[in-house]
PDB file of C-alpha atoms in Angstrom:
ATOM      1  CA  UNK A   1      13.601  12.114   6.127  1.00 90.00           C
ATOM      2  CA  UNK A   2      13.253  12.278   2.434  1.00 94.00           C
ATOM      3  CA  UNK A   3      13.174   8.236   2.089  1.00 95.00           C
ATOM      4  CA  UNK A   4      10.503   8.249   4.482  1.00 95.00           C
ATOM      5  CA  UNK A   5       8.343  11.372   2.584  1.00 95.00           C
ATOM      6  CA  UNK A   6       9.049   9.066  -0.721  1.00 95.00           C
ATOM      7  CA  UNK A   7       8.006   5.891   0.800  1.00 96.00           C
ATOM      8  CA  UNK A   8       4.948   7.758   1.980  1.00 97.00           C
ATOM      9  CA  UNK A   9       4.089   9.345  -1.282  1.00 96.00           C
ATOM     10  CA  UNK A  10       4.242   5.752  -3.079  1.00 96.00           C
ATOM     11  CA  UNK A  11       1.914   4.274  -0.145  1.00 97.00           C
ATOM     12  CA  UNK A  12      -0.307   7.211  -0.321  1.00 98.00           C
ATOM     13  CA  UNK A  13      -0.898   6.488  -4.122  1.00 98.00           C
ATOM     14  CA  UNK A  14      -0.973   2.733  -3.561  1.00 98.00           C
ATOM     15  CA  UNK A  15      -3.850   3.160  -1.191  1.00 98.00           C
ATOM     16  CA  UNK A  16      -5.684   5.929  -3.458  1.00 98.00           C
ATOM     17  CA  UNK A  17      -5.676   3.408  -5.938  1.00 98.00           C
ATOM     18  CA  UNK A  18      -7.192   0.536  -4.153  1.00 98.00           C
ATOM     19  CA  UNK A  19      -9.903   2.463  -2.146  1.00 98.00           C
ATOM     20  CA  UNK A  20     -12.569   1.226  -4.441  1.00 97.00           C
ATOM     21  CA  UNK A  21     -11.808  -2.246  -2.875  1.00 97.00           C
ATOM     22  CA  UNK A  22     -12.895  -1.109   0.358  1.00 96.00           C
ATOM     23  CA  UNK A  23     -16.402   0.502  -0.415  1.00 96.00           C
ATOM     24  CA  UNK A  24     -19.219  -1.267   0.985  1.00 94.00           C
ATOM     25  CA  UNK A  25     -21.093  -1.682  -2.058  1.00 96.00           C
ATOM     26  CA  UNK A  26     -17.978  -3.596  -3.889  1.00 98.00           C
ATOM     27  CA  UNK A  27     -18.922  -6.821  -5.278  1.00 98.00           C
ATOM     28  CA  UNK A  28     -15.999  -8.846  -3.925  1.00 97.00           C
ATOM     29  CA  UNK A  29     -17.012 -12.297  -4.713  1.00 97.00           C
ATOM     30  CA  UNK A  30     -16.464 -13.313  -0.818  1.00 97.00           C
ATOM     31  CA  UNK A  31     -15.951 -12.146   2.080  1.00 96.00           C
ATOM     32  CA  UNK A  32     -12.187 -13.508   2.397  1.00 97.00           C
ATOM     33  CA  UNK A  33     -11.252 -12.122  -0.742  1.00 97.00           C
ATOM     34  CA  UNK A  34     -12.724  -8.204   0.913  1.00 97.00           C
ATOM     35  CA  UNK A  35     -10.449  -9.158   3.890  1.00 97.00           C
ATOM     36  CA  UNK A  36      -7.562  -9.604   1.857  1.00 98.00           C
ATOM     37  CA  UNK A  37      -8.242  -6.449   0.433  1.00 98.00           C
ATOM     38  CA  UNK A  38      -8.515  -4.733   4.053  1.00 98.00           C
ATOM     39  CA  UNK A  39      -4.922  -6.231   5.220  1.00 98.00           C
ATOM     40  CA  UNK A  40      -3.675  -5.354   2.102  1.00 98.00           C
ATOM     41  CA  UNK A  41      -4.588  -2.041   2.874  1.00 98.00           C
ATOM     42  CA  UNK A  42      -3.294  -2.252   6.815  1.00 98.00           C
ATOM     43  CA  UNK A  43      -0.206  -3.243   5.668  1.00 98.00           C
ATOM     44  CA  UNK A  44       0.418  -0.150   3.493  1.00 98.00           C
ATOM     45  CA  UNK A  45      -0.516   1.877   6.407  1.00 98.00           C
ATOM     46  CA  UNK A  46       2.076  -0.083   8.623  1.00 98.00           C
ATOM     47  CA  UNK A  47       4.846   0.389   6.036  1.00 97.00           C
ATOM     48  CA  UNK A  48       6.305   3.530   7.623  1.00 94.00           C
ATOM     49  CA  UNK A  49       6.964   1.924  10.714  1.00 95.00           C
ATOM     50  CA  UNK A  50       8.125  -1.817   9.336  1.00 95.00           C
ATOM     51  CA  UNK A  51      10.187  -0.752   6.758  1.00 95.00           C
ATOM     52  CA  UNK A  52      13.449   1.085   6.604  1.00 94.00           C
ATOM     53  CA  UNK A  53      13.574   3.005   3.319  1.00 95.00           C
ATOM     54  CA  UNK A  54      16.833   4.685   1.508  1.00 96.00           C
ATOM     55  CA  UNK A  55      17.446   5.944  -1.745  1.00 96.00           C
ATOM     56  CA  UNK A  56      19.237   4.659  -5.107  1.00 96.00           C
ATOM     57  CA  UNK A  57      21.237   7.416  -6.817  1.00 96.00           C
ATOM     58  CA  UNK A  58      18.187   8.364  -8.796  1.00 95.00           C
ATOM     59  CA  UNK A  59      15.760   9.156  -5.989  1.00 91.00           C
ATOM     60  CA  UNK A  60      13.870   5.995  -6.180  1.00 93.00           C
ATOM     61  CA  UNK A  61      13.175   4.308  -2.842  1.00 94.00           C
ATOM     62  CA  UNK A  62      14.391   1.331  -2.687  1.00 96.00           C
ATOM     63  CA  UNK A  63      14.602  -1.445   0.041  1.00 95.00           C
ATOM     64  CA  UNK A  64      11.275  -1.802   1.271  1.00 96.00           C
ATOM     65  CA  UNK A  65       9.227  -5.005   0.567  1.00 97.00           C
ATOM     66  CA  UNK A  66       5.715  -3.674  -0.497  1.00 97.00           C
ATOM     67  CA  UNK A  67       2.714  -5.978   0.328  1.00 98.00           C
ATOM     68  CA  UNK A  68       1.710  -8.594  -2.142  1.00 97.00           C
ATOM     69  CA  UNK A  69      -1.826  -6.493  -3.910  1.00 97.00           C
ATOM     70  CA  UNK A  70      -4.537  -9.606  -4.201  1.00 97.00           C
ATOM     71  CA  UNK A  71      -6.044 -10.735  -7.158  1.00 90.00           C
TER      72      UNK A  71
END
């Protein structure tokens, strides 16, 4: 359970950082680069359930393959 609190922690932060992306008013310069930005952010939430976490010997979670974040 632990992995999986980590994992969320790190996902939780990922998607605090990237809300701005998401606001109505951002001036993405098209509409394909706000959708990017919105499966981005679906695939964070999915990571709990497509991932299978575990720990290194220093309490960093480690294999999980994060989504790509778009530029």
């Amino acid at each position: 359970e632990l992995p999986l609190q980590r994992l969320r922690d790190e996902r939780n932060f990922l998607l605090i950082e990237s809300d701005k992306y998401v606001l109505p008013d951002f001036p993405h310069p098209s509409d394909s680069k706000r959708q990017e930005w919105l499966t981005y952010r679906q695939e964070l939430r999915d990571i709990t359930i497509t991932q299978t976490p575990s720990l290194d010997d220093d309490g960093n979670v480690i294999n999980i393959t994060w989504p790509t974040i778009p530029n």
